Amino acid sequence: MSERSHMETYYHPKDLGKFADMGKEAPELWKKFLEWYNAVFQEGALTEREKALIALGVAHAVQCPYCIDAYSTACLEKGSTPEQMTEAVHVAAAIRGGASLVHGVQMRNQIDKLSM
Amino acid sequence: MALPTLLNTRSPLAGAAAQRATLASLPLARTFESAAAAAGYDPLTTTSVSILQMNVGKRCNQACHHCHVDAGPDRTEVMPADVVDACLRFLEASDIPTLDITGGAPELHPSFRDIVRRARAAGRHVIDRCNLTITRLPAYSDLPEFLAEQEVEVIASLPSFTSRQTDAQRGEGVFDDSIAALQHFNTLGYGVEGSGLLLNLVTNPVGAFLPGSQASLEADWKRELKRRHGITFNRLYTITNMPISRFLQFLLDSGNLQAYMDRLVAAFNPAAVEGLMCRYTLSVGWDGRLYDCDFNQMIDLGTAAEAPQTIFEATPESLAARRITIGPHCFGCTAGAGSSCGGATT
């Protein structure tokens, strides 16, 4: 493969299918992760559909393209509508935006400290 | 405005052989035969027939994007009188408890009401697979009253409780007409607790993904249809879209075919095999030919060579414990929680 093709993108959609390869060097840790992960997404106080919507919002907040593909599909398969999924992304975006903005208070504190 | 059928647009996929060839050309991780065998069904065979499903024709007032029948207003196939009579004679001579009438829009068949009356007179439970909008056409506006009088179970298609998704799959304006139809059925007692009139809804995913948990979705649908439109119903059936006919065309056009088939194969659930509808259903085509299910019917996979091929030669005894004709599309009925004309199978 040429250097140029290596440089095209860091993310490859097919790499999601290789996620289990992460267990090759640390099988015990991978097993524990999977058990915990699967338990997290089972129906509990929250429904599987609600959990998938939260995951979709978080996937956007951490900007993981693999997670966005996986949980867009999962949300549809759990019965969420595109409108509900879009609102979940807005929630993630609002928290990210708010998180930036609230740090403005720190900025203001520093301004106050340094200014006459 | 109805969408054009594959037949009307002269799509290569209008032919059953082209559909079978398209599916056969896909590299899949395993065959359905090997998957069923690994689940303990080698070969996959029927139990006794408990549902006679008559597909009375391909005419429909709608033309939905996912339709496995390629039904539409321009289709002319209608079950002739001798086939109708042979089906009903077969039913009357058997102890099959249920007649399931489908299409197209089955109510467009000129003898639909006679079929219902005769099956009910023989003491059989009758299911009408209704697209809802047919009841909004002036000539069929009294259909709900007729169905109620005959105590027919209505299984109605509605992919979503939102208009955008419903209309995206079934055509512009279908959602509003469907809601009005459901409200009419409710006024007659359909879907009302204790009335004995069953109104069950069917949802197919609006795209290339599997349906969600039937129980979970049913709770959401009951809450949302009641809250938004005052509608009640009995059960929600989730049905996986089959990779045949117009849905196959969609998968091809959208570049989703291989991934969808891989998803169906990966989601194979051995526990879903026992309840497969082909194991207890006999499907009759508009021309009297016999099939193990309505999907096989649409890709022209008839009953096994050693079994009767038409309703004219069929007896319940000759159809019991027959080998089922299978293909790659069968993964659609075993994915996840399983899928059938009666919803999830596990």
Short mmCIF file of C-alpha atoms in Angstrom, two decimals:
data_model
loop_
_atom_site.label_atom_id
_atom_site.label_comp_id
_atom_site.label_asym_id
_atom_site.label_seq_id
_atom_site.Cartn_x
_atom_site.Cartn_y
_atom_site.Cartn_z
CA MET A 1 0.00 0.00 0.00
CA SER A 2 1.37 3.42 -0.89
CA GLU A 3 2.07 6.08 1.69
CA ARG A 4 -0.60 8.20 0.03
CA SER A 5 -3.33 5.59 0.56
CA HIS A 6 -2.22 5.28 4.21
CA MET A 7 -2.71 9.00 4.56
CA GLU A 8 -6.26 9.03 3.11
CA THR A 9 -8.00 8.47 6.42
CA TYR A 10 -7.33 7.20 9.91
CA TYR A 11 -10.77 5.60 10.12
CA HIS A 12 -11.92 2.63 8.00
CA PRO A 13 -15.54 1.40 8.29
CA LYS A 14 -14.41 -2.21 8.06
CA ASP A 15 -12.19 -1.77 11.11
CA LEU A 16 -15.27 -1.91 13.34
CA GLY A 17 -15.47 -5.59 12.41
CA LYS A 18 -11.95 -6.01 13.81
CA PHE A 19 -12.88 -4.62 17.23
CA ALA A 20 -12.53 -8.09 18.78
CA ASP A 21 -8.86 -8.09 17.75
CA MET A 22 -8.33 -5.92 20.82
CA GLY A 23 -8.72 -9.11 22.82
CA LYS A 24 -5.71 -10.78 21.21
CA GLU A 25 -3.04 -9.31 23.46
CA ALA A 26 -5.19 -8.99 26.58
CA PRO A 27 -7.92 -11.67 26.47
CA GLU A 28 -8.89 -11.42 30.14
CA LEU A 29 -9.32 -7.67 30.02
CA TRP A 30 -11.30 -7.98 26.77
CA LYS A 31 -13.57 -10.62 28.31
CA LYS A 32 -14.22 -8.41 31.34
CA PHE A 33 -14.89 -5.42 29.10
CA LEU A 34 -17.39 -7.37 26.96
CA GLU A 35 -19.24 -8.78 29.97
CA TRP A 36 -19.56 -5.33 31.48
CA TYR A 37 -20.45 -3.71 28.15
CA ASN A 38 -23.18 -6.25 27.39
CA ALA A 39 -24.60 -5.95 30.90
CA VAL A 40 -24.69 -2.15 30.59
CA PHE A 41 -26.92 -2.29 27.51
CA GLN A 42 -29.42 -4.83 28.83
CA GLU A 43 -32.89 -3.67 29.84
CA GLY A 44 -32.85 -2.35 33.40
CA ALA A 45 -34.25 0.79 34.97
CA LEU A 46 -33.78 2.18 31.45
CA THR A 47 -35.06 0.39 28.35
CA GLU A 48 -32.67 -0.87 25.67
CA ARG A 49 -34.09 1.81 23.38
CA GLU A 50 -33.34 4.60 25.88
CA LYS A 51 -29.82 3.28 26.44
CA ALA A 52 -29.16 3.21 22.70
CA LEU A 53 -30.27 6.86 22.45
CA ILE A 54 -27.89 7.83 25.27
CA ALA A 55 -25.10 5.92 23.50
CA LEU A 56 -25.88 7.76 20.28
CA GLY A 57 -25.61 11.12 22.04
CA VAL A 58 -22.34 10.15 23.74
CA ALA A 59 -20.98 8.81 20.42
CA HIS A 60 -21.44 12.28 18.98
CA ALA A 61 -19.95 13.97 22.02
CA VAL A 62 -16.79 11.81 21.81
CA GLN A 63 -16.99 11.97 18.00
CA CYS A 64 -16.44 8.25 17.42
CA PRO A 65 -17.46 7.39 13.84
CA TYR A 66 -17.62 3.68 14.63
CA CYS A 67 -19.97 4.33 17.53
CA ILE A 68 -22.09 6.71 15.45
CA ASP A 69 -22.65 4.04 12.77
CA ALA A 70 -23.25 1.30 15.32
CA TYR A 71 -25.67 3.26 17.50
CA SER A 72 -27.55 4.89 14.62
CA THR A 73 -28.35 1.35 13.48
CA ALA A 74 -29.04 0.22 17.04
CA CYS A 75 -31.44 3.14 17.65
CA LEU A 76 -33.39 2.31 14.48
CA GLU A 77 -33.49 -1.37 15.40
CA LYS A 78 -34.71 -0.55 18.91
CA GLY A 79 -37.56 1.46 17.40
CA SER A 80 -36.43 5.06 17.76
CA THR A 81 -37.54 7.53 15.12
CA PRO A 82 -35.14 9.84 13.21
CA GLU A 83 -36.73 12.74 15.10
CA GLN A 84 -35.88 11.20 18.48
CA MET A 85 -32.34 10.39 17.33
CA THR A 86 -31.80 13.93 16.09
CA GLU A 87 -32.97 15.32 19.44
CA ALA A 88 -30.46 13.02 21.19
CA VAL A 89 -27.66 14.50 19.07
CA HIS A 90 -28.86 18.00 19.94
CA VAL A 91 -28.67 17.09 23.63
CA ALA A 92 -25.04 15.98 23.13
CA ALA A 93 -24.27 19.13 21.16
CA ALA A 94 -25.91 21.36 23.77
CA ILE A 95 -23.84 19.82 26.54
CA ARG A 96 -20.66 20.23 24.48
CA GLY A 97 -21.57 23.81 23.67
CA GLY A 98 -22.53 24.55 27.25
CA ALA A 99 -19.33 22.98 28.51
CA SER A 100 -17.32 25.37 26.36
CA LEU A 101 -19.36 28.32 27.39
CA VAL A 102 -19.28 27.62 31.12
CA HIS A 103 -15.48 27.66 30.95
CA GLY A 104 -15.93 31.30 30.06
CA VAL A 105 -16.41 31.84 33.79
CA GLN A 106 -12.83 30.68 34.30
CA MET A 107 -11.80 33.14 31.60
CA ARG A 108 -13.64 35.89 33.39
CA ASN A 109 -12.00 34.95 36.70
CA GLN A 110 -8.58 35.26 35.08
CA ILE A 111 -9.54 38.56 33.46
CA ASP A 112 -10.67 39.85 36.86
CA LYS A 113 -7.46 38.66 38.49
CA LEU A 114 -5.20 40.35 35.98
CA SER A 115 -7.11 43.52 35.25
CA MET A 116 -7.14 46.83 37.06
CA MET B 1 -50.10 8.77 -5.73
CA ALA B 2 -48.99 5.14 -5.86
CA LEU B 3 -45.39 4.28 -6.68
CA PRO B 4 -44.74 2.29 -9.87
CA THR B 5 -44.33 -1.48 -9.55
CA LEU B 6 -41.18 -3.27 -10.72
CA LEU B 7 -43.30 -4.89 -13.40
CA ASN B 8 -44.57 -1.55 -14.64
CA THR B 9 -41.07 -0.06 -14.78
CA ARG B 10 -39.77 -3.19 -16.54
CA SER B 11 -37.14 -3.69 -13.86
CA PRO B 12 -35.03 -6.84 -14.34
CA LEU B 13 -35.96 -7.70 -10.75
CA ALA B 14 -39.64 -8.01 -11.68
CA GLY B 15 -38.89 -11.63 -12.55
CA ALA B 16 -38.57 -14.24 -9.80
CA ALA B 17 -35.60 -15.93 -11.49
CA ALA B 18 -33.62 -12.67 -11.51
CA GLN B 19 -34.31 -12.20 -7.80
CA ARG B 20 -33.19 -15.72 -6.98
CA ALA B 21 -30.04 -15.27 -9.07
CA THR B 22 -29.23 -11.98 -7.32
CA LEU B 23 -29.49 -13.62 -3.89
CA ALA B 24 -27.56 -16.70 -5.01
CA SER B 25 -24.67 -14.53 -6.26
CA LEU B 26 -23.98 -13.08 -2.80
CA PRO B 27 -21.08 -14.50 -0.80
CA LEU B 28 -22.63 -15.40 2.57
CA ALA B 29 -20.94 -16.88 5.64
CA ARG B 30 -23.20 -19.95 5.54
CA THR B 31 -26.19 -21.37 3.70
CA PHE B 32 -29.61 -21.44 5.30
CA GLU B 33 -29.63 -25.18 4.87
CA SER B 34 -26.47 -25.55 6.97
CA ALA B 35 -27.72 -23.07 9.58
CA ALA B 36 -31.02 -24.96 9.95
CA ALA B 37 -29.19 -28.28 10.08
CA ALA B 38 -26.90 -26.98 12.85
CA ALA B 39 -30.02 -25.97 14.76
CA GLY B 40 -31.31 -29.56 14.51
CA TYR B 41 -33.56 -29.24 11.45
CA ASP B 42 -32.00 -31.43 8.76
CA PRO B 43 -33.99 -31.19 6.63
CA LEU B 44 -36.43 -28.46 7.64
CA THR B 45 -39.93 -29.97 7.51
CA THR B 46 -43.48 -28.92 8.25
CA THR B 47 -45.66 -29.93 11.16
CA SER B 48 -49.40 -30.08 10.44
CA VAL B 49 -51.07 -27.25 8.52
CA SER B 50 -52.88 -24.89 10.90
CA ILE B 51 -53.15 -21.83 8.63
CA LEU B 52 -54.34 -21.75 5.04
CA GLN B 53 -53.10 -18.53 3.50
CA MET B 54 -54.81 -17.47 0.28
CA ASN B 55 -53.04 -14.80 -1.75
CA VAL B 56 -56.03 -13.70 -3.81
CA GLY B 57 -54.10 -11.42 -6.16
CA LYS B 58 -51.55 -8.68 -6.67
CA ARG B 59 -53.90 -5.73 -7.16
CA CYS B 60 -53.51 -3.04 -4.53
CA ASN B 61 -54.52 0.59 -4.16
CA GLN B 62 -51.02 1.22 -2.76
CA ALA B 63 -47.51 0.39 -3.96
CA CYS B 64 -45.20 0.39 -0.95
CA HIS B 65 -41.41 0.62 -1.25
CA HIS B 66 -40.81 -2.62 0.68
CA CYS B 67 -43.60 -4.73 -0.86
CA HIS B 68 -42.48 -8.34 -1.35
CA VAL B 69 -45.40 -8.95 -3.71
CA ASP B 70 -44.64 -6.05 -6.07
CA ALA B 71 -48.33 -5.30 -5.72
CA GLY B 72 -49.93 -2.15 -7.07
CA PRO B 73 -52.83 -0.61 -8.95
CA ASP B 74 -51.40 -1.75 -12.29
CA ARG B 75 -51.26 -5.45 -11.39
CA THR B 76 -53.95 -7.62 -12.97
CA GLU B 77 -53.44 -11.00 -11.28
CA VAL B 78 -56.68 -12.01 -9.51
CA MET B 79 -57.49 -15.47 -8.15
CA PRO B 80 -60.10 -17.02 -10.50
CA ALA B 81 -63.35 -18.52 -9.23
CA ASP B 82 -62.29 -22.17 -9.63
CA VAL B 83 -59.18 -21.62 -7.52
CA VAL B 84 -61.21 -19.78 -4.86
CA ASP B 85 -63.65 -22.69 -4.76
CA ALA B 86 -60.87 -25.28 -4.57
CA CYS B 87 -59.25 -23.41 -1.65
CA LEU B 88 -62.52 -23.24 0.26
CA ARG B 89 -63.39 -26.87 -0.45
CA PHE B 90 -59.91 -27.83 0.83
CA LEU B 91 -60.50 -25.73 3.95
CA GLU B 92 -63.98 -27.16 4.57
CA ALA B 93 -62.76 -30.74 4.18
CA SER B 94 -59.91 -30.19 6.63
CA ASP B 95 -59.65 -29.31 10.30
CA ILE B 96 -57.42 -26.30 9.56
CA PRO B 97 -58.66 -23.69 12.05
CA THR B 98 -57.54 -20.46 10.35
CA LEU B 99 -57.93 -18.85 6.95
CA ASP B 100 -55.49 -15.98 6.33
CA ILE B 101 -56.47 -13.80 3.33
CA THR B 102 -53.76 -11.66 1.81
CA GLY B 103 -52.78 -9.96 -1.46
CA GLY B 104 -52.25 -7.18 -2.80
CA ALA B 105 -55.20 -5.62 -1.07
CA PRO B 106 -57.29 -8.78 -0.61
CA GLU B 107 -60.51 -6.79 -0.30
CA LEU B 108 -60.19 -5.78 -3.97
CA HIS B 109 -60.93 -9.38 -4.97
CA PRO B 110 -64.50 -9.42 -6.36
CA SER B 111 -65.39 -12.43 -4.16
CA PHE B 112 -63.66 -11.27 -0.99
CA ARG B 113 -66.86 -11.05 1.06
CA ASP B 114 -68.13 -14.42 -0.22
CA ILE B 115 -64.81 -16.02 0.75
CA VAL B 116 -65.10 -14.58 4.26
CA ARG B 117 -68.74 -15.64 4.66
CA ARG B 118 -68.08 -19.19 3.50
CA ALA B 119 -65.05 -19.68 5.76
CA ARG B 120 -66.94 -18.23 8.73
CA ALA B 121 -69.93 -20.48 7.97
CA ALA B 122 -67.50 -23.40 8.15
CA GLY B 123 -66.56 -22.21 11.63
CA ARG B 124 -63.07 -21.03 10.76
CA HIS B 125 -61.17 -18.09 12.18
CA VAL B 126 -60.55 -15.57 9.39
CA ILE B 127 -57.71 -13.05 9.14
CA ASP B 128 -57.84 -10.09 6.74
CA ARG B 129 -54.43 -8.53 6.02
CA CYS B 130 -55.65 -4.99 5.52
CA ASN B 131 -53.64 -2.00 4.31
CA LEU B 132 -56.15 0.32 6.09
CA THR B 133 -56.35 2.88 3.26
CA ILE B 134 -58.66 0.59 1.27
CA THR B 135 -61.39 1.46 3.77
CA ARG B 136 -61.11 5.14 2.79
CA LEU B 137 -62.13 4.45 -0.80
CA PRO B 138 -65.84 5.14 -1.31
CA ALA B 139 -66.60 1.66 -2.69
CA TYR B 140 -65.07 0.03 0.39
CA SER B 141 -66.12 2.43 3.13
CA ASP B 142 -68.44 -0.17 4.70
CA LEU B 143 -65.70 -2.80 4.81
CA PRO B 144 -64.98 -2.34 8.56
CA GLU B 145 -68.67 -2.92 9.36
CA PHE B 146 -68.67 -6.10 7.25
CA LEU B 147 -65.50 -7.37 8.94
CA ALA B 148 -66.95 -6.64 12.37
CA GLU B 149 -70.21 -8.42 11.53
CA GLN B 150 -68.21 -11.49 10.45
CA GLU B 151 -65.87 -11.20 13.46
CA VAL B 152 -62.83 -11.19 11.19
CA GLU B 153 -59.42 -10.55 12.75
CA VAL B 154 -57.82 -7.50 11.13
CA ILE B 155 -54.04 -7.42 10.78
CA ALA B 156 -53.22 -3.94 9.54
CA SER B 157 -49.98 -2.51 8.22
CA LEU B 158 -48.58 0.62 9.82
CA PRO B 159 -44.77 0.91 9.87
CA SER B 160 -44.56 3.86 12.24
CA PHE B 161 -46.60 6.06 14.55
CA THR B 162 -45.15 9.06 12.73
CA SER B 163 -46.34 10.29 9.36
CA ARG B 164 -42.91 10.89 7.81
CA GLN B 165 -41.73 7.30 8.18
CA THR B 166 -45.09 5.79 7.26
CA ASP B 167 -45.42 7.89 4.12
CA ALA B 168 -41.76 7.25 3.20
CA GLN B 169 -42.49 3.54 3.04
CA ARG B 170 -46.11 3.43 1.89
CA GLY B 171 -46.71 6.61 -0.09
CA GLU B 172 -47.75 10.20 0.41
CA GLY B 173 -50.87 10.64 2.53
CA VAL B 174 -51.04 7.01 3.67
CA PHE B 175 -50.45 7.87 7.32
CA ASP B 176 -53.40 10.25 7.62
CA ASP B 177 -55.74 7.81 5.87
CA SER B 178 -54.45 4.95 8.03
CA ILE B 179 -55.09 6.89 11.23
CA ALA B 180 -58.62 7.73 10.09
CA ALA B 181 -59.20 4.06 9.26
CA LEU B 182 -57.93 2.89 12.65
CA GLN B 183 -60.19 5.38 14.40
CA HIS B 184 -63.12 3.99 12.41
CA PHE B 185 -62.21 0.41 13.40
CA ASN B 186 -62.05 1.54 17.05
CA THR B 187 -65.58 2.97 16.89
CA LEU B 188 -66.81 -0.52 15.90
CA GLY B 189 -65.06 -2.11 18.88
CA TYR B 190 -61.99 -3.30 17.03
CA GLY B 191 -58.92 -3.19 19.27
CA VAL B 192 -61.08 -2.42 22.30
CA GLU B 193 -60.50 -4.63 25.33
CA GLY B 194 -63.28 -7.20 25.80
CA SER B 195 -64.96 -6.68 22.40
CA GLY B 196 -63.58 -9.86 20.87
CA LEU B 197 -62.78 -7.93 17.70
CA LEU B 198 -59.04 -8.23 17.13
CA LEU B 199 -57.10 -5.35 15.59
CA ASN B 200 -53.41 -6.16 15.33
CA LEU B 201 -50.82 -3.92 13.73
CA VAL B 202 -47.79 -4.89 11.66
CA THR B 203 -44.62 -2.82 11.49
CA ASN B 204 -41.79 -3.39 9.03
CA PRO B 205 -38.59 -1.36 9.50
CA VAL B 206 -38.46 1.69 7.25
CA GLY B 207 -35.05 0.79 5.85
CA ALA B 208 -32.22 -1.74 5.82
CA PHE B 209 -32.22 -2.70 9.49
CA LEU B 210 -33.84 -5.29 11.74
CA PRO B 211 -37.01 -4.65 13.72
CA GLY B 212 -36.78 -3.90 17.43
CA SER B 213 -38.09 -5.89 20.36
CA GLN B 214 -41.76 -6.60 19.70
CA ALA B 215 -42.81 -6.28 23.35
CA SER B 216 -40.89 -3.05 23.87
CA LEU B 217 -42.17 -1.48 20.65
CA GLU B 218 -45.73 -2.55 21.39
CA ALA B 219 -45.64 -0.61 24.66
CA ASP B 220 -44.29 2.48 22.86
CA TRP B 221 -46.89 2.21 20.08
CA LYS B 222 -49.81 1.77 22.47
CA ARG B 223 -48.74 4.84 24.42
CA GLU B 224 -48.05 7.01 21.36
CA LEU B 225 -51.08 6.04 19.23
CA LYS B 226 -53.35 6.58 22.25
CA ARG B 227 -51.72 9.89 23.17
CA ARG B 228 -51.52 11.31 19.66
CA HIS B 229 -54.67 9.92 18.04
CA GLY B 230 -56.80 8.19 20.71
CA ILE B 231 -56.25 4.83 18.98
CA THR B 232 -56.18 1.45 20.73
CA PHE B 233 -55.18 -1.92 19.31
CA ASN B 234 -54.46 -5.44 20.51
CA ARG B 235 -50.98 -6.57 19.45
CA LEU B 236 -48.07 -5.15 17.48
CA TYR B 237 -46.27 -7.60 15.19
CA THR B 238 -42.73 -6.79 14.10
CA ILE B 239 -41.81 -8.25 10.71
CA THR B 240 -38.36 -8.28 9.14
CA ASN B 241 -38.19 -6.96 5.59
CA MET B 242 -37.49 -9.79 3.18
CA PRO B 243 -34.70 -9.29 0.61
CA ILE B 244 -37.00 -9.94 -2.32
CA SER B 245 -38.96 -7.91 -4.86
CA ARG B 246 -39.18 -4.17 -4.17
CA PHE B 247 -37.19 -4.33 -0.93
CA LEU B 248 -34.47 -6.20 -2.82
CA GLN B 249 -34.51 -3.40 -5.40
CA PHE B 250 -34.15 -0.85 -2.59
CA LEU B 251 -31.22 -2.78 -1.10
CA LEU B 252 -29.50 -2.85 -4.46
CA ASP B 253 -30.18 0.80 -5.27
CA SER B 254 -29.02 1.99 -1.84
CA GLY B 255 -25.87 -0.17 -1.78
CA ASN B 256 -27.08 -2.04 1.31
CA LEU B 257 -27.67 -5.54 -0.09
CA GLN B 258 -24.51 -7.34 1.02
CA ALA B 259 -24.44 -5.67 4.44
CA TYR B 260 -28.14 -6.44 5.02
CA MET B 261 -27.70 -10.09 4.08
CA ASP B 262 -24.59 -10.33 6.28
CA ARG B 263 -26.64 -8.85 9.13
CA LEU B 264 -29.43 -11.40 8.64
CA VAL B 265 -26.95 -14.29 8.55
CA ALA B 266 -25.01 -13.03 11.59
CA ALA B 267 -28.27 -12.61 13.52
CA PHE B 268 -29.40 -16.20 12.81
CA ASN B 269 -31.20 -17.41 15.93
CA PRO B 270 -31.47 -21.22 16.21
CA ALA B 271 -34.40 -20.79 18.60
CA ALA B 272 -36.39 -19.03 15.85
CA VAL B 273 -36.47 -22.09 13.60
CA GLU B 274 -39.07 -24.05 15.54
CA GLY B 275 -41.72 -21.34 15.13
CA LEU B 276 -41.12 -20.57 11.46
CA MET B 277 -44.48 -19.94 9.80
CA CYS B 278 -43.60 -22.21 6.87
CA ARG B 279 -43.74 -25.12 9.30
CA TYR B 280 -47.50 -24.76 9.83
CA THR B 281 -48.74 -22.61 6.89
CA LEU B 282 -49.89 -23.57 3.43
CA SER B 283 -49.69 -20.67 0.99
CA VAL B 284 -51.82 -20.65 -2.16
CA GLY B 285 -51.00 -18.33 -5.06
CA TRP B 286 -53.60 -16.51 -7.15
CA ASP B 287 -53.25 -19.22 -9.82
CA GLY B 288 -53.72 -22.12 -7.37
CA ARG B 289 -50.06 -23.09 -7.02
CA LEU B 290 -48.86 -24.15 -3.58
CA TYR B 291 -45.98 -22.71 -1.57
CA ASP B 292 -44.55 -23.03 1.93
CA CYS B 293 -44.94 -19.30 2.54
CA ASP B 294 -45.93 -16.05 0.83
CA PHE B 295 -42.26 -15.09 0.36
CA ASN B 296 -41.46 -18.32 -1.47
CA GLN B 297 -44.54 -17.64 -3.56
CA MET B 298 -43.14 -14.32 -4.77
CA ILE B 299 -39.82 -15.79 -5.89
CA ASP B 300 -41.55 -18.79 -7.39
CA LEU B 301 -40.18 -21.47 -5.07
CA GLY B 302 -43.01 -24.01 -4.99
CA THR B 303 -43.61 -26.84 -2.55
CA ALA B 304 -41.11 -29.70 -2.65
CA ALA B 305 -41.35 -31.92 -5.73
CA GLU B 306 -42.77 -34.88 -3.77
CA ALA B 307 -45.64 -32.74 -2.35
CA PRO B 308 -48.78 -31.58 -4.20
CA GLN B 309 -48.08 -28.59 -6.45
CA THR B 310 -51.58 -27.08 -6.76
CA ILE B 311 -54.63 -26.70 -4.54
CA PHE B 312 -56.58 -28.93 -6.93
CA GLU B 313 -54.56 -31.99 -5.94
CA ALA B 314 -53.95 -31.08 -2.30
CA THR B 315 -55.12 -32.98 0.76
CA PRO B 316 -54.10 -32.13 4.34
CA GLU B 317 -52.55 -35.59 4.69
CA SER B 318 -50.39 -35.19 1.58
CA LEU B 319 -49.04 -31.87 2.88
CA ALA B 320 -48.12 -32.88 6.44
CA ALA B 321 -44.44 -33.40 7.32
CA ARG B 322 -43.31 -32.20 3.89
CA ARG B 323 -39.82 -30.91 3.20
CA ILE B 324 -39.74 -27.09 3.09
CA THR B 325 -38.22 -25.29 0.12
CA ILE B 326 -35.55 -22.87 1.38
CA GLY B 327 -33.15 -20.21 0.12
CA PRO B 328 -30.94 -17.34 1.34
CA HIS B 329 -34.01 -15.14 1.94
CA CYS B 330 -35.06 -17.51 4.74
CA PHE B 331 -32.48 -15.85 6.99
CA GLY B 332 -34.98 -13.00 7.16
CA CYS B 333 -37.33 -15.14 9.26
CA THR B 334 -34.64 -16.40 11.67
CA ALA B 335 -32.80 -13.15 12.40
CA GLY B 336 -32.92 -11.87 15.95
CA ALA B 337 -36.25 -12.64 17.59
CA GLY B 338 -37.49 -14.33 14.40
CA SER B 339 -40.16 -13.05 12.04
CA SER B 340 -43.41 -14.34 10.63
CA CYS B 341 -46.81 -13.13 9.47
CA GLY B 342 -47.68 -13.24 13.18
CA GLY B 343 -44.63 -11.24 14.23
CA ALA B 344 -41.66 -12.40 16.33
CA THR B 345 -41.37 -16.17 16.78
CA THR B 346 -39.33 -16.39 19.98
#
